[in-house]
Coordinates of C-alpha atoms (C1' of nucleotides) in Angstrom, one line a residue:
Chain U
X1152 CA 14.7 -19.2 -11.1
X1153 CA 14.9 -22.6 -9.6
X1154 CA 13.5 -23.6 -6.2
X1155 CA 16.9 -23.5 -4.5
X1156 CA 17.5 -19.9 -5.6
X1157 CA 14.0 -19.0 -4.6
X1158 CA 14.4 -20.5 -1.1
X1159 CA 17.7 -18.5 -0.7
X1160 CA 15.9 -15.3 -1.7
X1161 CA 13.1 -16.0 0.7
X1162 CA 15.6 -16.6 3.5
X1163 CA 17.1 -13.2 2.6
X1164 CA 13.8 -11.6 2.9
X1165 CA 13.4 -12.8 6.4
X1166 CA 9.6 -12.6 6.0
X1167 CA 9.0 -14.1 9.4
X1168 CA 10.6 -11.3 11.4
X1169 CA 9.2 -7.9 12.1
X1170 CA 10.1 -5.1 9.6
X1171 CA 12.5 -3.3 12.0
X1172 CA 14.8 -6.3 11.4
X1173 CA 14.2 -6.5 7.7
X1174 CA 14.8 -3.2 5.8
X1175 CA 14.0 -5.0 2.5
X1176 CA 10.4 -5.3 3.6
X1177 CA 10.3 -1.7 4.4
X1178 CA 11.9 -0.5 1.2
X1179 CA 9.5 -2.8 -0.8
X1180 CA 6.4 -1.4 1.0
X1181 CA 7.6 2.2 0.5
X1182 CA 8.2 1.8 -3.2
X1183 CA 5.1 -0.1 -3.9
X1184 CA 2.8 2.5 -2.4
X1185 CA -0.1 3.4 -4.8
X1186 CA 0.8 7.0 -5.4
X1187 CA 4.5 6.4 -5.4
X1188 CA 4.2 3.9 -8.2
X1189 CA 2.0 6.2 -10.3
X1190 CA 4.5 9.0 -9.9
X1191 CA 7.4 6.7 -11.0
X1192 CA 5.4 5.6 -14.0
X1193 CA 4.5 9.2 -15.2
X1194 CA 8.1 10.3 -14.7
X1195 CA 9.2 7.3 -16.8
X1196 CA 6.8 8.4 -19.5
X1197 CA 7.6 12.1 -19.6
X1198 CA 11.3 12.1 -18.4
X1199 CA 11.1 15.5 -16.7
X1200 CA 8.0 17.1 -15.1
X1201 CA 7.3 20.0 -12.9
X1202 CA 5.2 19.8 -9.8
X1203 CA 2.0 20.9 -11.5
X1204 CA 2.6 18.5 -14.4
X1205 CA 2.9 15.5 -12.1
X1206 CA -0.2 16.6 -10.4
X1207 CA -2.1 16.7 -13.7
X1208 CA -0.7 13.3 -14.8
X1209 CA -1.5 11.5 -11.6
X1210 CA -5.2 11.9 -11.7
X1211 CA -6.9 12.6 -8.3
X1212 CA -3.8 13.2 -6.2
X1213 CA -3.9 16.0 -3.7
X1214 CA -1.0 18.4 -3.3
X1215 CA -0.3 17.1 0.1
X1216 CA 0.1 13.5 -1.0
X1217 CA 2.1 14.5 -4.1
X1218 CA 4.6 16.4 -1.9
X1219 CA 4.8 13.6 0.5
X1220 CA 5.4 11.0 -2.1
X1221 CA 7.9 13.1 -4.1
X1222 CA 9.8 13.7 -0.9
X1223 CA 10.0 10.0 -0.1
X1224 CA 11.1 9.2 -3.6
X1225 CA 13.8 11.9 -3.3
X1226 CA 14.8 10.8 0.2
X1227 CA 15.3 7.2 -1.1
X1228 CA 17.3 8.3 -4.1
X1229 CA 14.8 7.4 -6.8
X1230 CA 14.0 10.9 -7.9
X1231 CA 16.0 14.0 -8.4
X1232 CA 14.5 17.4 -7.5
X1233 CA 16.0 20.4 -9.3
X1234 CA 15.1 24.0 -8.3
X1235 CA 15.5 26.8 -10.8
X1236 CA 15.3 30.1 -8.8
X1237 CA 13.4 31.9 -11.5
X1238 CA 10.3 34.0 -11.1
X1239 CA 7.9 32.3 -10.7
X1240 CA 10.0 29.5 -9.3
X1241 CA 10.5 26.3 -11.4
X1242 CA 11.0 22.9 -9.9
X1243 CA 11.7 19.9 -12.0
X1244 CA 11.5 16.2 -11.1
X1245 CA 13.1 13.3 -12.9
X1246 CA 14.1 9.7 -12.2
X1247 CA 17.7 9.0 -11.1
X1248 CA 19.5 5.9 -12.5
X1249 CA 18.3 4.0 -9.5
X1250 CA 14.8 5.2 -10.0
X1251 CA 14.9 4.1 -13.7
X1252 CA 15.8 0.5 -12.7
X1253 CA 13.0 0.5 -10.2
X1254 CA 10.7 1.7 -13.1
X1255 CA 11.9 -1.1 -15.2
X1256 CA 11.1 -3.7 -12.5
X1257 CA 7.7 -2.1 -12.1
X1258 CA 7.1 -2.3 -15.8
X1259 CA 8.3 -5.9 -15.9
X1260 CA 5.7 -6.7 -13.3
X1261 CA 3.0 -4.9 -15.2
X1262 CA 4.1 -6.7 -18.3
X1263 CA 3.3 -10.0 -16.7
X1264 CA 0.0 -8.7 -15.3
X1265 CA -1.4 -7.4 -18.6
X1266 CA -2.1 -10.8 -20.2
X1267 CA -3.4 -12.1 -16.9
X1268 CA -5.9 -9.3 -16.2
X1269 CA -8.8 -10.9 -18.2
X1270 CA -8.4 -14.2 -16.2
X1271 CA -8.2 -12.3 -12.9
X1272 CA -11.3 -10.3 -13.7
X1273 CA -13.1 -13.4 -14.7
X1274 CA -12.1 -15.1 -11.4
X1275 CA -13.4 -12.1 -9.5
X1276 CA -16.8 -12.3 -11.3
X1277 CA -17.2 -16.0 -10.6
X1278 CA -16.0 -15.7 -7.0
X1279 CA -19.1 -15.6 -4.7
X1280 CA -18.7 -15.0 -1.0
Chain I
X977 CA 14.0 -3.3 -22.4
X978 CA 14.5 -0.4 -24.8
X979 CA 12.8 3.0 -24.6
X980 CA 10.3 2.2 -27.3
X981 CA 9.1 -1.0 -25.5
X982 CA 8.9 1.0 -22.3
X983 CA 6.8 3.7 -23.8
X984 CA 4.4 1.0 -25.3
X985 CA 4.1 -0.5 -21.8
X986 CA 3.5 2.8 -20.2
X987 CA 0.8 3.6 -22.8
X988 CA -0.8 0.2 -21.9
X989 CA -0.8 1.2 -18.3
X990 CA -2.8 4.2 -19.0
X991 CA -1.4 5.9 -15.9
X992 CA -3.2 9.2 -16.6
X993 CA -6.7 7.8 -16.4
X994 CA -8.6 6.9 -13.3
X995 CA -8.3 3.3 -12.2
X996 CA -11.9 2.4 -13.2
X997 CA -10.6 2.7 -16.7
X998 CA -7.4 0.8 -16.0
X999 CA -7.8 -2.7 -14.3
X1000 CA -4.0 -3.2 -14.5
X1001 CA -3.5 -0.4 -12.0
X1002 CA -6.1 -2.0 -9.8
X1003 CA -4.6 -5.5 -10.0
X1004 CA -1.1 -4.0 -9.3
X1005 CA -2.3 -2.2 -6.2
X1006 CA -4.2 -5.2 -4.9
X1007 CA -1.3 -7.5 -5.4
X1008 CA 1.3 -5.2 -3.9
X1009 CA -0.5 -4.7 -0.7
X1010 CA 1.8 -5.1 2.4
X1011 CA 0.0 -8.1 4.0
X1012 CA -0.8 -9.7 0.7
X1013 CA 2.9 -9.7 -0.4
X1014 CA 4.0 -11.2 2.9
X1015 CA 1.4 -14.0 2.6
X1016 CA 2.5 -14.8 -0.9
X1017 CA 6.1 -15.0 0.3
X1018 CA 5.5 -17.3 3.2
X1019 CA 3.3 -19.5 1.0
X1020 CA 6.2 -19.6 -1.5
X1021 CA 8.5 -20.7 1.3
X1022 CA 6.4 -23.4 2.9
X1023 CA 4.3 -24.5 -0.1
X1024 CA 1.2 -25.5 2.0
X1025 CA 0.0 -23.8 5.2
X1026 CA -3.0 -23.8 7.4
X1027 CA -4.6 -20.6 8.6
X1028 CA -2.9 -20.7 12.0
X1029 CA 0.5 -21.4 10.3
X1030 CA 0.2 -18.4 8.0
X1031 CA -0.8 -16.3 11.0
X1032 CA 2.3 -17.5 12.9
X1033 CA 4.6 -16.9 9.8
X1034 CA 3.3 -13.4 9.0
X1035 CA 4.3 -11.7 12.2
X1036 CA 1.9 -9.2 13.6
X1037 CA -1.1 -9.8 11.3
X1038 CA -4.5 -9.9 12.9
X1039 CA -7.0 -12.6 12.0
X1040 CA -9.2 -10.0 10.4
X1041 CA -6.5 -8.8 8.0
X1042 CA -5.4 -12.4 7.4
X1043 CA -8.8 -13.5 6.4
X1044 CA -9.3 -10.4 4.2
X1045 CA -6.0 -10.9 2.4
X1046 CA -6.4 -14.6 1.9
X1047 CA -9.9 -14.1 0.4
X1048 CA -8.6 -11.5 -2.0
X1049 CA -5.8 -13.8 -3.1
X1050 CA -8.3 -16.6 -3.6
X1051 CA -10.7 -14.3 -5.4
X1052 CA -8.0 -13.3 -7.8
X1053 CA -6.8 -16.8 -8.4
X1054 CA -3.4 -16.5 -6.8
X1055 CA -4.2 -18.9 -3.9
X1056 CA -6.2 -22.1 -3.6
X1057 CA -8.1 -22.8 -0.4
X1058 CA -8.9 -26.4 0.4
X1059 CA -11.2 -27.4 3.2
X1060 CA -11.0 -30.8 4.9
X1061 CA -14.2 -31.3 6.9
X1062 CA -12.4 -33.0 9.8
X1063 CA -12.8 -32.2 13.4
X1064 CA -11.4 -29.8 14.2
X1065 CA -11.8 -28.4 10.7
X1066 CA -8.6 -28.2 8.6
X1067 CA -8.1 -25.6 5.9
X1068 CA -5.0 -25.5 3.7
X1069 CA -3.7 -22.7 1.6
X1070 CA -1.3 -22.9 -1.3
X1071 CA -0.3 -20.8 -4.3
X1072 CA -1.8 -21.6 -7.7
X1073 CA 0.3 -21.7 -10.8
X1074 CA -0.6 -18.1 -11.4
X1075 CA 0.3 -17.2 -7.8
X1076 CA 3.7 -18.8 -8.2
X1077 CA 4.5 -16.6 -11.2
X1078 CA 3.4 -13.6 -9.1
X1079 CA 5.8 -14.8 -6.4
X1080 CA 8.6 -15.1 -8.9
X1081 CA 8.0 -11.5 -10.0
X1082 CA 8.0 -10.4 -6.4
X1083 CA 11.2 -12.2 -5.7
X1084 CA 12.8 -10.7 -8.8
X1085 CA 11.9 -7.3 -7.5
X1086 CA 13.3 -8.1 -4.0
X1087 CA 16.4 -9.5 -5.7
X1088 CA 17.1 -6.1 -7.2
X1089 CA 16.3 -4.3 -4.0
X1090 CA 18.7 -6.4 -1.7
X1091 CA 22.0 -4.9 -3.0
X1092 CA 20.4 -1.4 -3.2
X1093 CA 19.2 -1.3 0.4
X1094 CA 22.5 0.0 1.9
X1095 CA 22.5 2.9 -0.6
X1096 CA 18.8 3.7 0.1
X1097 CA 19.4 3.6 3.9
X1098 CA 22.4 5.9 3.5
X1099 CA 20.4 8.3 1.3
X1100 CA 17.7 8.4 4.0
X1101 CA 20.2 9.2 6.7
X1102 CA 21.8 12.0 4.7
X1103 CA 18.4 13.4 3.6
X1104 CA 17.6 16.3 5.9
X1105 CA 14.3 18.2 5.7
Chain A
dT202 C1' -0.4 48.9 -5.5
dT203 C1' -2.6 45.4 -6.6
dA204 C1' -2.8 41.1 -9.1
dG205 C1' -0.8 36.8 -10.3
dC206 C1' 1.9 32.7 -10.7
dA207 C1' 4.6 28.4 -9.1
dA208 C1' 5.3 25.3 -5.6
dG209 C1' 4.3 24.3 -2.1
dT210 C1' 2.4 24.4 3.4
dA211 C1' -1.3 24.4 6.8
dT212 C1' -5.6 23.2 8.6
dA213 C1' -9.8 20.8 9.1
dC214 C1' -12.2 17.1 8.3
dA215 C1' -13.7 12.4 6.3
dA216 C1' -12.8 7.8 5.1
dA217 C1' -10.3 3.7 5.2
dA218 C1' -7.1 0.5 7.3
dG219 C1' -5.9 -1.9 11.0
dG220 C1' -5.4 -3.7 16.0
dA221 C1' -7.2 -5.9 20.1
dT222 C1' -10.0 -8.9 21.6
dA223 C1' -14.2 -11.6 22.4
dG224 C1' -17.4 -14.8 20.5
dT225 C1' -19.0 -19.0 17.5
dG226 C1' -19.7 -23.9 16.3
dT227 C1' -18.2 -28.5 16.5
dT228 C1' -16.2 -32.4 18.6
dG229 C1' -12.6 -34.9 21.1
dT230 C1' -10.0 -35.0 25.4
dT231 C1' -9.5 -34.7 30.7
Chain F
dA1436 C1' -18.8 -30.8 32.7
dA1437 C1' -15.2 -28.0 31.5
dC1438 C1' -11.6 -27.2 28.3
dA1439 C1' -9.0 -27.1 24.1
dA1440 C1' -8.3 -27.0 19.0
dC1441 C1' -9.3 -24.7 14.8
dA1442 C1' -10.8 -21.3 11.5
dC1443 C1' -12.7 -17.9 11.5
dT1444 C1' -16.5 -13.6 12.5
dA1445 C1' -17.9 -9.5 14.9
dT1446 C1' -17.3 -5.4 17.4
dC1447 C1' -15.1 -1.5 19.1
dC1448 C1' -11.7 1.7 18.8
dT1449 C1' -7.3 3.9 17.2
dT1450 C1' -4.2 5.2 13.6
dT1451 C1' -3.2 6.2 9.2
dT1452 C1' -4.4 7.9 4.8
dG1453 C1' -6.4 11.0 2.1
dT1454 C1' -9.3 15.1 0.3
dA1455 C1' -10.5 19.9 0.0
dT1456 C1' -9.3 24.1 0.3
dA1457 C1' -7.2 28.3 2.0
dC1458 C1' -2.9 30.4 2.8
dT1459 C1' 2.2 31.7 2.0
dT1460 C1' 6.4 33.5 -0.2
dG1461 C1' 9.0 35.9 -3.6
dC1462 C1' 9.1 38.5 -7.3
dT1463 C1' 7.4 40.6 -11.6
dA1464 C1' 4.3 42.9 -14.7
dA1465 C1' 0.2 46.0 -15.3

DNA sequence: TTAGCAAGTATACAAAAGGATAGTGTTGTT
DNA sequence: AACAACACTATCCTTTTGTATACTTGCTAA
């Protein structure tokens, strides 16, 4: 990506206006929430998971936050929620096509981070004050 | 990215262990903080900015959060802070090479989001409950 | 009829993030 | 002498986020 393309994108992002004016900022912030990302990653790993499975996979999450994050993902079309009216009830979650592309972008980002982690950790250790 | 590569990456991410064990998760969460992202974007747009310039560009940020976010970016090696001991003091901020790659990844992500925003917004409107 | 499960919801509380705003130190300008 | 510029720091307070845990609902099996 050259500088011109970059400047075009940055203009698109409208970073200097409040988020009411820029839904991209809002969508970004929503998707990159800590719990939301973890849920997308475990759904990417396991393809289909039930509520309790996701809870087990995303270590430390409370049912309240899990419900909240799953609802947001569903609302935004990243995750599909399927209810099987059996007894006891069964509910399955999986990524939609849109959610899978989001996962890919997330993994791309992580892919870049992995080799940089040692440098970042070293920087942190050397950074005083 | 095929499924095998994806599964390798996901294994790398170690999503099912607490973040003490997985610095990648920590680095991800730190970089994808709301204010931090906005700062990286405006620094990408303007190349070099002084404290008050960043404050003006990132609408709504308080000096407290600005300082905190800039320090974190500096600590992690994404941003360089240069002090000119003039009067009044002049402090300039700019992205490092590492920070510029991070910006690129961020813009890649946004690049994907832009065309999807209308669909996501529509989803949200239709999603009741 | 009581027990039990899944997928939550509800409630109470604790912790963290963030906003508003005043203050600091230095020196040039009015 | 008072004020302004700059880059913060400090303090108080509100809001948001999150945890822990008890409760609910519907049905089925013992």
